[in-house]
Each structure stands twice: as C-alpha cells, then as structure tokens.
Amino acid sequence: MNASDRLLLRAYRAILRLYPLGFRHDFAEEVADVFTAILRDSAALGCPRRWRLIVCEFIDAVRGLIREHQRALLAPAFDPKAPPTRVGLARDVVAFALTYTLARAAAQAWMVPDIVIYLCAGMLIGTLLSHRLGRRPYRVGFILGGMLVFAGGMFLTDLAGALLAIGLGVEIHLVVALTWITEPLMIGALAGALLGLADRSRRRAAGLTGVGLLGFSGGAVVASLFSVLLWGLLQAVDSYRPGNTGIPSDWVAQGGRWLQVVVFPGVTALIGGAVLGRLAKAPPRRWV
Amino acid sequence: MIKAGNPSPQDIEAELPLTEATTFILLSLSVEPRHGYAIIGDVAALSHTRIQLSAGTLYGVLKRLLSLGWIERHDDPAGAREESGRPRKVYGLTALGRSILSGEVKRLQQVVQAARHCQLGGLA
C-alpha cells in the first residue's frame, strides 16, 4: 500500500469513527478491511475509474453514517438482552443524590441560584434516560436534554407558584417552603414521564409519571421521618448536658439546620433515585 | 420481526418485497457463506455489474439482516485472515433467511408470470 492509499484509509477510518458505537464495535474493522481490499484491487483500474470508485466509497460512507445514526435514534428503546447494569445505575443514583444534596446545601448556605439545583436534578433524568435507551453515543445529549427539560419544567413551576402568590395573596415564604416539596416531586414525575416517553407510549408515560411521583413522595416521607428521628436524638443527647436550662444548644440548632438542608434532600434523592433506577432497568411491560 | 423456527407464509409475506440489494445479498449467501468483499464481488457478478455495493452500504444491510436473524456471522472455517491480521468473518444464510428469500423469489416469479401474461394479451 502506497502513501496516498494509506492516507485514504486513514480518512476512511476517521469517518468510521463517527458511526454509532454499536456499529463501530461490530463492523468498523471489517468495513475498513473491505475498503483496503477495494483500494488494493482498484489499483489495476485506470485512474479515472479508480478515483470514481473511491469517491463513491467515501460518499456512501457518509450516507451510511447518517443512516446508522438515524437507525440508532429510531431503534426500539429498551434492549431486554442488555439492560443497564445494577452497578452503573447505583453509581449514577448515588452521584445524583450527592450532587443534589450539595447543590441544595450550597443554595441554602451561599444563595446559589435554584437553577443550579434544577440542572443537577436534570442530570439524573438524562442519565437514567441514556441508561434506558442504551445509546452511549448520545449519552451526553440525553444528559443535557434532561437538564434543559427539568430546568424548564421547574422554572415554569416556580413561575406558577409566584403567580399564585401574587394572584391569591399567598405569603411568598409559604410558596418558597412549598418548593421543598414540589421540587423532588417534579423530579420524580418528569423523570418517570420521560422514561415512559422513551418507550414511545403515552400510556406508559402516564403510568411511569405516577410511579416516579410516588417514588419521590415515598422518599420525602421516609426522609422526613428519618430527620425527625435524628432531631429527637439530638435533643435527647442535648438534654443530658450539664447545666441544661431547657434551651437547645447552638449545635442542636445547627444540627437541625443540617438535617433540613442535607439529610432531607439526600435521603429523598437516594430513595426516589433508587425507584427511578429500578424503572430504568426493568423491561417496559413489567411496569405498566 | 419474525421469530426463528417455522415462520408462517403470512409472516414471510409481511417482510416482502425486499430491496434489490437485499435480495442479491441473500442470493449470494444462499450459495455458500461469504465474507464482505466476496459478497460485493458476487452481487456485482449476479446483477451483471448493475449493482455495485459500497462497503458502507453493504455493512448497513448486513447489520440489519443480522438483527432480523436472516443471516448469521462466524469466523471463516478455513481460518483465513484479513490483511490487518484479524480473523476473517463470513456471513451465511439462516433457515429463516432462506424462507424469506424463497418467498421473495416466488413473488418475483409471480410478477414475471403476470408480465408475460400481459405481454401475451398485447397489453405490454
């Protein structure tokens, strides 16, 4: 093989690298081998015929690239033969819970805008979607899409809350406090809805929205009980301190704040995320 | 997608008609298992050079046929290797693929019969 053929082969391989991962994994080497054979055998042809053949191969490689991405996008969403791994889902759910908790704590401590939290929550939705769809080439796209959808959804919820506060004269503090409840519920509902839509079924989307909602509601209830239990434990420990005057110590007050800011969102996200992770792993028919 | 085993005539009919490239690829593989480059050459020969498959097009079709279970892929039994040193893969027709191809050939025969009939009636 001469230098120009080697260059052509490199250019052809560069196009093959842009194909979806599944195709690349199964066929890229074979396609490159066939192209090498075509280069070798076409050397016997006249120059114009050879170059016409090579140009056709390149054009078809680009057309195939578009076609394979199109197929990958329109392929059936869930592959029961290769469901997402438990370890992968657990890793993503824990990462989400940590990120969400940190973002919530940061929002409380340094007035980080809520949009940061929404984007973190959107990451979970996108990550679970990419697991369910099992299309690694689009993983980043799904994560960004999930972030945008969730941030948009939460923005609309906040807007509705603010309009409600203005229209009905409800205290804005009450609306803000309600965000603590609406936010995880929105994560559950939106993630469930998107997982259902990924299966291309409106009925399933409705069912999964309910399951997501229940998952995060359940998570919030357990997190509340857990926080109350810990709060009681802190107070009990504090009551045994020498010189107790009945007024809680500063560290108990601080502990209560940590429970609200860190433990509550953390436990909610972990439980809700685990439910959604289960959804992302289960074949569609088992859920709705 | 038809399940492997014993497809009903209705199942086969639902998959027809096949594209010309698919038909020629299946015809080529019906003779013996072949590797990618051999399929390109054989399809060109069978179609009197009318169909010149490129590598990208061929593997797009092969991928689809593999997912449908009409063909299967395995290492070359002769142990042949590509220039890159990789073991050569060959593609062969499955029983399902053979049934589909038979269905398509029958369909084409009906078309030819109909065309002949029309010609005899002076319509073509």
Short mmCIF file of C-alpha atoms in Angstrom, two decimals:
data_model
loop_
_atom_site.label_atom_id
_atom_site.label_comp_id
_atom_site.label_asym_id
_atom_site.label_seq_id
_atom_site.Cartn_x
_atom_site.Cartn_y
_atom_site.Cartn_z
CA MET A 1 0.00 0.00 0.00
CA ASN A 2 1.47 3.34 -1.03
CA ALA A 3 1.39 6.63 0.89
CA SER A 4 -1.71 8.03 -0.82
CA ASP A 5 -3.63 4.80 -0.15
CA ARG A 6 -2.60 4.90 3.49
CA LEU A 7 -3.86 8.48 3.68
CA LEU A 8 -7.17 7.46 2.07
CA LEU A 9 -7.53 4.59 4.53
CA ARG A 10 -6.90 6.95 7.45
CA ALA A 11 -9.52 9.36 6.14
CA TYR A 12 -11.98 6.47 5.71
CA ARG A 13 -11.28 5.23 9.23
CA ALA A 14 -11.87 8.76 10.52
CA ILE A 15 -15.39 8.66 9.02
CA LEU A 16 -15.97 5.20 10.54
CA ARG A 17 -15.06 6.58 13.96
CA LEU A 18 -18.12 8.86 13.73
CA TYR A 19 -20.52 5.91 13.38
CA PRO A 20 -22.64 4.91 16.41
CA LEU A 21 -20.74 2.84 18.94
CA GLY A 22 -22.68 -0.39 18.28
CA PHE A 23 -21.90 -0.31 14.57
CA ARG A 24 -18.28 0.65 15.17
CA HIS A 25 -17.82 -2.15 17.67
CA ASP A 26 -19.32 -4.81 15.41
CA PHE A 27 -18.32 -3.76 11.91
CA ALA A 28 -15.84 -0.87 11.69
CA GLU A 29 -12.77 -3.11 11.37
CA GLU A 30 -14.46 -5.26 8.74
CA VAL A 31 -15.59 -2.24 6.72
CA ALA A 32 -12.04 -0.87 6.84
CA ASP A 33 -10.70 -4.26 5.69
CA VAL A 34 -13.11 -4.27 2.74
CA PHE A 35 -12.09 -0.70 1.86
CA THR A 36 -8.44 -1.79 1.99
CA ALA A 37 -9.24 -4.63 -0.41
CA ILE A 38 -11.06 -2.21 -2.72
CA LEU A 39 -8.03 0.12 -2.69
CA ARG A 40 -5.73 -2.79 -3.46
CA ASP A 41 -7.81 -4.24 -6.30
CA SER A 42 -8.76 -0.91 -7.84
CA ALA A 43 -5.07 -0.15 -8.47
CA ALA A 44 -5.39 -2.25 -11.63
CA LEU A 45 -8.15 0.03 -12.95
CA GLY A 46 -7.46 3.19 -14.87
CA CYS A 47 -7.00 6.39 -12.89
CA PRO A 48 -10.44 7.97 -13.60
CA ARG A 49 -12.33 4.74 -12.85
CA ARG A 50 -10.33 4.15 -9.67
CA TRP A 51 -10.96 7.63 -8.33
CA ARG A 52 -14.64 7.46 -9.21
CA LEU A 53 -14.88 4.23 -7.22
CA ILE A 54 -13.03 5.72 -4.24
CA VAL A 55 -15.16 8.88 -4.26
CA CYS A 56 -18.31 6.69 -4.35
CA GLU A 57 -16.99 4.72 -1.35
CA PHE A 58 -16.48 7.94 0.61
CA ILE A 59 -19.89 9.33 -0.33
CA ASP A 60 -21.56 6.07 0.71
CA ALA A 61 -19.59 6.02 3.95
CA VAL A 62 -21.01 9.47 4.80
CA ARG A 63 -24.51 8.43 3.75
CA GLY A 64 -24.16 5.29 5.88
CA LEU A 65 -23.04 7.46 8.80
CA ILE A 66 -26.26 9.48 8.64
CA ARG A 67 -28.38 6.34 8.13
CA GLU A 68 -26.82 4.48 11.08
CA HIS A 69 -27.32 7.43 13.44
CA GLN A 70 -30.90 7.69 12.25
CA ARG A 71 -31.41 3.96 12.89
CA ALA A 72 -29.78 4.20 16.31
CA LEU A 73 -32.11 7.04 17.26
CA LEU A 74 -35.25 5.32 15.97
CA ALA A 75 -34.34 1.85 17.22
CA PRO A 76 -36.53 0.21 19.91
CA ALA A 77 -35.77 1.97 23.15
CA PHE A 78 -35.09 -0.83 25.60
CA ASP A 79 -32.99 -3.87 24.89
CA PRO A 80 -34.04 -6.63 27.33
CA LYS A 81 -30.94 -8.63 26.36
CA ALA A 82 -28.65 -5.87 27.62
CA PRO A 83 -30.42 -3.96 30.41
CA PRO A 84 -28.40 -1.30 32.24
CA THR A 85 -26.19 -2.77 34.94
CA ARG A 86 -27.20 -2.51 38.58
CA VAL A 87 -23.77 -1.16 39.49
CA GLY A 88 -23.96 1.53 36.81
CA LEU A 89 -27.40 2.65 37.94
CA ALA A 90 -26.45 2.58 41.63
CA ARG A 91 -23.36 4.67 40.87
CA ASP A 92 -25.42 7.25 38.99
CA VAL A 93 -28.14 7.40 41.64
CA VAL A 94 -25.59 7.91 44.43
CA ALA A 95 -23.78 10.54 42.34
CA PHE A 96 -27.10 12.27 41.75
CA ALA A 97 -28.05 12.17 45.45
CA LEU A 98 -24.67 13.63 46.43
CA THR A 99 -24.77 16.35 43.76
CA TYR A 100 -28.35 17.24 44.55
CA THR A 101 -27.65 17.41 48.30
CA LEU A 102 -24.55 19.53 47.81
CA ALA A 103 -26.43 21.85 45.46
CA ARG A 104 -29.29 22.15 47.95
CA ALA A 105 -26.86 22.87 50.80
CA ALA A 106 -24.99 25.39 48.66
CA ALA A 107 -28.27 27.08 47.74
CA GLN A 108 -29.04 27.44 51.42
CA ALA A 109 -25.58 28.48 52.57
CA TRP A 110 -24.40 30.73 49.76
CA MET A 111 -27.63 31.60 47.99
CA VAL A 112 -26.67 29.59 44.93
CA PRO A 113 -29.47 30.10 42.38
CA ASP A 114 -32.07 27.36 42.23
CA ILE A 115 -31.26 26.82 38.56
CA VAL A 116 -28.08 25.00 39.69
CA ILE A 117 -30.21 22.51 41.62
CA TYR A 118 -32.56 22.09 38.73
CA LEU A 119 -29.68 21.37 36.38
CA CYS A 120 -28.31 18.79 38.85
CA ALA A 121 -31.71 17.11 39.03
CA GLY A 122 -31.95 17.20 35.25
CA MET A 123 -28.66 15.29 35.13
CA LEU A 124 -30.33 12.34 36.85
CA ILE A 125 -33.19 12.36 34.39
CA GLY A 126 -30.83 12.48 31.43
CA THR A 127 -28.55 9.81 32.87
CA LEU A 128 -31.43 7.41 33.55
CA LEU A 129 -32.78 8.06 30.07
CA SER A 130 -29.45 7.27 28.49
CA HIS A 131 -29.29 4.04 30.55
CA ARG A 132 -32.75 3.04 29.38
CA LEU A 133 -32.05 3.89 25.79
CA GLY A 134 -28.63 2.24 25.99
CA ARG A 135 -27.15 4.50 23.33
CA ARG A 136 -23.81 5.60 24.55
CA PRO A 137 -23.07 7.93 21.63
CA TYR A 138 -25.97 10.06 22.73
CA ARG A 139 -25.36 9.87 26.48
CA VAL A 140 -24.13 13.47 26.79
CA GLY A 141 -27.02 14.63 24.60
CA PHE A 142 -29.54 12.90 26.83
CA ILE A 143 -27.96 14.32 29.96
CA LEU A 144 -28.02 17.86 28.52
CA GLY A 145 -31.60 17.29 27.28
CA GLY A 146 -32.68 16.08 30.72
CA MET A 147 -31.08 19.14 32.32
CA LEU A 148 -32.84 21.50 29.94
CA VAL A 149 -36.24 19.80 30.26
CA PHE A 150 -36.07 19.68 34.02
CA ALA A 151 -34.76 23.23 34.41
CA GLY A 152 -37.53 24.41 32.09
CA GLY A 153 -40.16 22.41 34.00
CA MET A 154 -39.03 23.74 37.35
CA PHE A 155 -38.85 27.30 36.02
CA LEU A 156 -42.50 27.01 34.94
CA THR A 157 -43.43 25.55 38.35
CA ASP A 158 -41.70 28.45 40.13
CA LEU A 159 -43.41 30.91 37.81
CA ALA A 160 -46.78 29.31 38.54
CA GLY A 161 -46.02 29.50 42.28
CA ALA A 162 -45.06 33.16 42.04
CA LEU A 163 -48.20 34.00 40.02
CA LEU A 164 -50.27 32.07 42.57
CA ALA A 165 -48.66 34.06 45.37
CA ILE A 166 -49.40 37.35 43.60
CA GLY A 167 -52.89 36.37 42.46
CA LEU A 168 -54.14 34.84 45.70
CA GLY A 169 -52.05 36.93 48.03
CA VAL A 170 -50.34 33.86 49.49
CA GLU A 171 -47.24 34.60 51.55
CA ILE A 172 -44.17 34.22 49.33
CA HIS A 173 -42.40 32.38 52.18
CA LEU A 174 -45.08 29.74 52.01
CA VAL A 175 -44.55 29.37 48.26
CA VAL A 176 -40.78 29.07 48.78
CA ALA A 177 -41.35 26.48 51.51
CA LEU A 178 -43.61 24.56 49.15
CA THR A 179 -40.70 24.33 46.70
CA TRP A 180 -39.10 21.85 49.11
CA ILE A 181 -41.99 19.52 48.42
CA THR A 182 -42.74 20.33 44.78
CA GLU A 183 -39.11 20.05 43.68
CA PRO A 184 -38.49 16.35 44.44
CA LEU A 185 -41.98 15.51 43.24
CA MET A 186 -41.29 17.26 39.95
CA ILE A 187 -38.04 15.29 39.60
CA GLY A 188 -39.92 12.03 40.09
CA ALA A 189 -42.80 12.96 37.80
CA LEU A 190 -40.66 14.35 34.98
CA ALA A 191 -38.14 11.52 35.11
CA GLY A 192 -40.97 8.96 35.05
CA ALA A 193 -42.70 10.76 32.17
CA LEU A 194 -39.51 10.94 30.12
CA LEU A 195 -38.69 7.28 30.78
CA GLY A 196 -42.20 6.39 29.61
CA LEU A 197 -41.92 8.58 26.52
CA ALA A 198 -38.60 6.88 25.74
CA ASP A 199 -40.65 3.67 25.39
CA ARG A 200 -42.85 5.56 22.88
CA SER A 201 -46.07 5.03 24.79
CA ARG A 202 -48.23 7.78 26.24
CA ARG A 203 -50.00 5.30 28.50
CA ARG A 204 -46.70 4.07 29.86
CA ALA A 205 -45.52 7.66 30.28
CA ALA A 206 -48.60 8.39 32.39
CA GLY A 207 -48.02 5.25 34.47
CA LEU A 208 -44.34 5.93 34.98
CA THR A 209 -45.05 9.56 35.89
CA GLY A 210 -47.20 8.22 38.73
CA VAL A 211 -44.53 5.73 39.79
CA GLY A 212 -41.84 8.44 39.73
CA LEU A 213 -44.08 10.74 41.73
CA LEU A 214 -44.78 8.01 44.28
CA GLY A 215 -41.09 7.11 44.48
CA PHE A 216 -40.03 10.63 45.35
CA SER A 217 -43.07 11.20 47.63
CA GLY A 218 -42.20 8.00 49.47
CA GLY A 219 -38.60 9.15 49.63
CA ALA A 220 -39.69 12.50 51.08
CA VAL A 221 -41.88 10.82 53.73
CA VAL A 222 -39.06 8.45 54.79
CA ALA A 223 -36.60 11.35 54.77
CA SER A 224 -38.94 13.40 56.98
CA LEU A 225 -39.34 10.55 59.46
CA PHE A 226 -35.60 9.95 59.47
CA SER A 227 -34.92 13.67 60.03
CA VAL A 228 -37.46 13.84 62.89
CA LEU A 229 -35.88 10.76 64.47
CA LEU A 230 -32.40 12.25 64.28
CA TRP A 231 -33.70 15.60 65.54
CA GLY A 232 -35.26 13.84 68.56
CA LEU A 233 -31.99 12.00 69.14
CA LEU A 234 -30.02 15.27 69.08
CA GLN A 235 -32.40 16.85 71.58
CA ALA A 236 -32.25 13.82 73.81
CA VAL A 237 -28.44 13.91 73.84
CA ASP A 238 -28.54 17.65 74.47
CA SER A 239 -30.89 17.22 77.42
CA TYR A 240 -28.20 15.27 79.30
CA ARG A 241 -25.60 18.03 79.05
CA PRO A 242 -24.60 19.55 82.43
CA GLY A 243 -26.29 22.85 83.23
CA ASN A 244 -29.19 22.24 80.87
CA THR A 245 -31.57 25.21 81.09
CA GLY A 246 -34.14 23.81 78.67
CA ILE A 247 -32.93 25.99 75.78
CA PRO A 248 -31.39 23.89 72.99
CA SER A 249 -27.65 24.39 72.45
CA ASP A 250 -26.29 26.04 69.34
CA TRP A 251 -25.03 22.71 67.99
CA VAL A 252 -28.52 21.26 68.24
CA ALA A 253 -29.90 24.20 66.25
CA GLN A 254 -27.09 23.75 63.73
CA GLY A 255 -27.84 20.03 63.60
CA GLY A 256 -31.49 20.76 62.86
CA ARG A 257 -30.45 23.00 60.02
CA TRP A 258 -28.17 20.30 58.60
CA LEU A 259 -31.00 17.81 58.85
CA GLN A 260 -33.21 20.11 56.80
CA VAL A 261 -30.59 21.10 54.25
CA VAL A 262 -28.56 17.90 53.84
CA VAL A 263 -30.30 14.84 55.27
CA PHE A 264 -33.79 15.52 53.93
CA PRO A 265 -32.85 16.13 50.26
CA GLY A 266 -30.14 13.44 50.41
CA VAL A 267 -32.41 10.66 51.65
CA THR A 268 -35.26 11.77 49.36
CA ALA A 269 -32.97 11.75 46.35
CA LEU A 270 -31.48 8.37 47.26
CA ILE A 271 -34.84 6.63 47.68
CA GLY A 272 -36.51 8.39 44.74
CA GLY A 273 -33.44 7.82 42.58
CA ALA A 274 -33.38 4.11 43.51
CA VAL A 275 -37.05 3.77 42.44
CA LEU A 276 -36.35 5.53 39.15
CA GLY A 277 -33.19 3.48 38.67
CA ARG A 278 -35.32 0.35 39.03
CA LEU A 279 -37.64 1.75 36.38
CA ALA A 280 -34.74 2.39 34.03
CA LYS A 281 -33.58 -1.21 34.46
CA ALA A 282 -36.92 -3.00 34.19
CA PRO A 283 -38.31 -4.02 30.79
CA PRO A 284 -41.25 -1.74 29.88
CA ARG A 285 -44.01 -4.36 30.07
CA ARG A 286 -43.32 -5.15 33.69
CA TRP A 287 -44.30 -1.69 34.86
CA VAL A 288 -47.41 -0.64 33.02
CA MET B 1 -39.77 -9.28 13.47
CA ILE B 2 -40.35 -12.98 12.76
CA LYS B 3 -39.15 -15.47 15.37
CA ALA B 4 -36.73 -18.12 14.16
CA GLY B 5 -38.21 -21.57 13.71
CA ASN B 6 -41.13 -22.20 11.44
CA PRO B 7 -42.42 -18.90 10.03
CA SER B 8 -45.93 -18.89 8.58
CA PRO B 9 -46.48 -17.75 4.96
CA GLN B 10 -48.19 -14.64 6.35
CA ASP B 11 -45.10 -13.82 8.43
CA ILE B 12 -42.91 -14.14 5.35
CA GLU B 13 -45.28 -12.12 3.19
CA ALA B 14 -45.20 -9.30 5.74
CA GLU B 15 -41.45 -8.91 5.15
CA LEU B 16 -41.80 -8.66 1.37
CA PRO B 17 -40.92 -7.11 -1.01
CA LEU B 18 -37.21 -6.92 -0.33
CA THR B 19 -34.98 -4.23 -1.75
CA GLU B 20 -32.91 -5.21 -4.74
CA ALA B 21 -29.65 -5.01 -2.80
CA THR B 22 -31.05 -7.20 0.00
CA THR B 23 -32.32 -9.77 -2.49
CA PHE B 24 -28.97 -10.01 -4.25
CA ILE B 25 -27.07 -10.25 -0.95
CA LEU B 26 -29.34 -13.08 0.21
CA LEU B 27 -28.97 -14.78 -3.17
CA SER B 28 -25.21 -14.53 -2.91
CA LEU B 29 -25.24 -16.04 0.59
CA SER B 30 -27.66 -18.80 -0.42
CA VAL B 31 -24.85 -20.47 -2.38
CA GLU B 32 -22.29 -20.52 0.43
CA PRO B 33 -21.16 -18.38 3.38
CA ARG B 34 -19.07 -15.44 2.16
CA HIS B 35 -17.05 -12.57 3.63
CA GLY B 36 -17.86 -8.90 2.95
CA TYR B 37 -15.60 -8.28 -0.03
CA ALA B 38 -16.68 -11.57 -1.67
CA ILE B 39 -20.33 -10.54 -1.29
CA ILE B 40 -19.63 -7.24 -3.10
CA GLY B 41 -17.97 -9.13 -5.98
CA ASP B 42 -20.67 -11.78 -6.14
CA VAL B 43 -23.53 -9.28 -6.10
CA ALA B 44 -21.85 -7.36 -8.94
CA ALA B 45 -21.48 -10.61 -10.92
CA LEU B 46 -25.05 -11.79 -10.23
CA SER B 47 -26.52 -8.45 -11.26
CA HIS B 48 -24.25 -8.11 -14.31
CA THR B 49 -22.44 -5.17 -12.62
CA ARG B 50 -25.74 -3.26 -12.34
CA ILE B 51 -25.48 -3.27 -8.53
CA GLN B 52 -22.13 -2.09 -7.18
CA LEU B 53 -22.33 -2.21 -3.41
CA SER B 54 -20.03 0.04 -1.43
CA ALA B 55 -18.55 -1.17 1.86
CA GLY B 56 -20.72 1.27 3.86
CA THR B 57 -23.95 0.21 2.15
CA LEU B 58 -23.13 -3.50 2.39
CA TYR B 59 -22.47 -3.44 6.12
CA GLY B 60 -25.57 -1.33 6.77
CA VAL B 61 -27.64 -4.07 5.11
CA LEU B 62 -25.70 -6.90 6.80
CA LYS B 63 -26.24 -5.31 10.21
CA ARG B 64 -29.98 -5.13 9.59
CA LEU B 65 -30.15 -8.71 8.30
CA LEU B 66 -28.20 -9.95 11.33
CA SER B 67 -30.59 -8.15 13.68
CA LEU B 68 -33.55 -9.72 11.85
CA GLY B 69 -31.96 -13.17 12.17
CA TRP B 70 -31.92 -13.78 8.43
CA ILE B 71 -28.17 -14.25 8.30
CA GLU B 72 -25.50 -15.30 10.79
CA ARG B 73 -21.89 -14.35 11.20
CA HIS B 74 -18.98 -16.51 12.27
CA ASP B 75 -15.22 -16.84 11.82
CA ASP B 76 -14.08 -18.25 8.49
CA PRO B 77 -13.91 -22.05 8.97
CA ALA B 78 -10.83 -22.12 6.73
CA GLY B 79 -9.08 -19.88 9.27
CA ALA B 80 -8.44 -17.13 6.71
CA ARG B 81 -7.28 -13.75 7.97
CA GLU B 82 -7.69 -10.19 6.68
CA GLU B 83 -4.69 -8.10 5.65
CA SER B 84 -4.87 -6.47 9.06
CA GLY B 85 -4.33 -9.90 10.66
CA ARG B 86 -7.86 -10.04 12.07
CA PRO B 87 -9.70 -13.37 11.65
CA ARG B 88 -11.97 -13.10 8.62
CA LYS B 89 -15.72 -13.12 9.34
CA VAL B 90 -18.10 -14.86 6.99
CA TYR B 91 -21.84 -14.47 6.64
CA GLY B 92 -24.24 -17.33 5.97
CA LEU B 93 -27.97 -17.62 5.42
CA THR B 94 -30.12 -18.92 8.29
CA ALA B 95 -33.19 -21.13 7.80
CA LEU B 96 -35.36 -18.04 8.32
CA GLY B 97 -33.35 -16.08 5.74
CA ARG B 98 -33.75 -18.94 3.28
CA SER B 99 -37.54 -18.96 3.80
CA ILE B 100 -37.69 -15.20 3.23
CA LEU B 101 -35.58 -15.49 0.09
CA SER B 102 -37.81 -18.30 -1.22
CA GLY B 103 -40.84 -16.10 -0.56
CA GLU B 104 -39.26 -13.21 -2.45
CA VAL B 105 -38.27 -15.43 -5.39
CA LYS B 106 -41.85 -16.78 -5.57
CA ARG B 107 -43.17 -13.22 -5.52
CA LEU B 108 -40.82 -12.20 -8.32
CA GLN B 109 -41.87 -15.27 -10.31
CA GLN B 110 -45.50 -14.18 -9.96
CA VAL B 111 -44.53 -10.72 -11.21
CA VAL B 112 -42.75 -12.23 -14.20
CA GLN B 113 -45.72 -14.53 -14.91
CA ALA B 114 -48.09 -11.59 -14.73
CA ALA B 115 -45.85 -9.58 -17.07
CA ARG B 116 -45.73 -12.47 -19.53
CA HIS B 117 -49.49 -12.86 -19.36
CA CYS B 118 -49.97 -9.16 -20.08
CA GLN B 119 -47.48 -9.31 -22.94
CA LEU B 120 -49.37 -12.28 -24.44
CA GLY B 121 -52.60 -10.29 -24.14
CA GLY B 122 -50.96 -7.47 -26.06
CA LEU B 123 -51.07 -5.05 -23.10
CA ALA B 124 -47.31 -4.66 -22.61
#
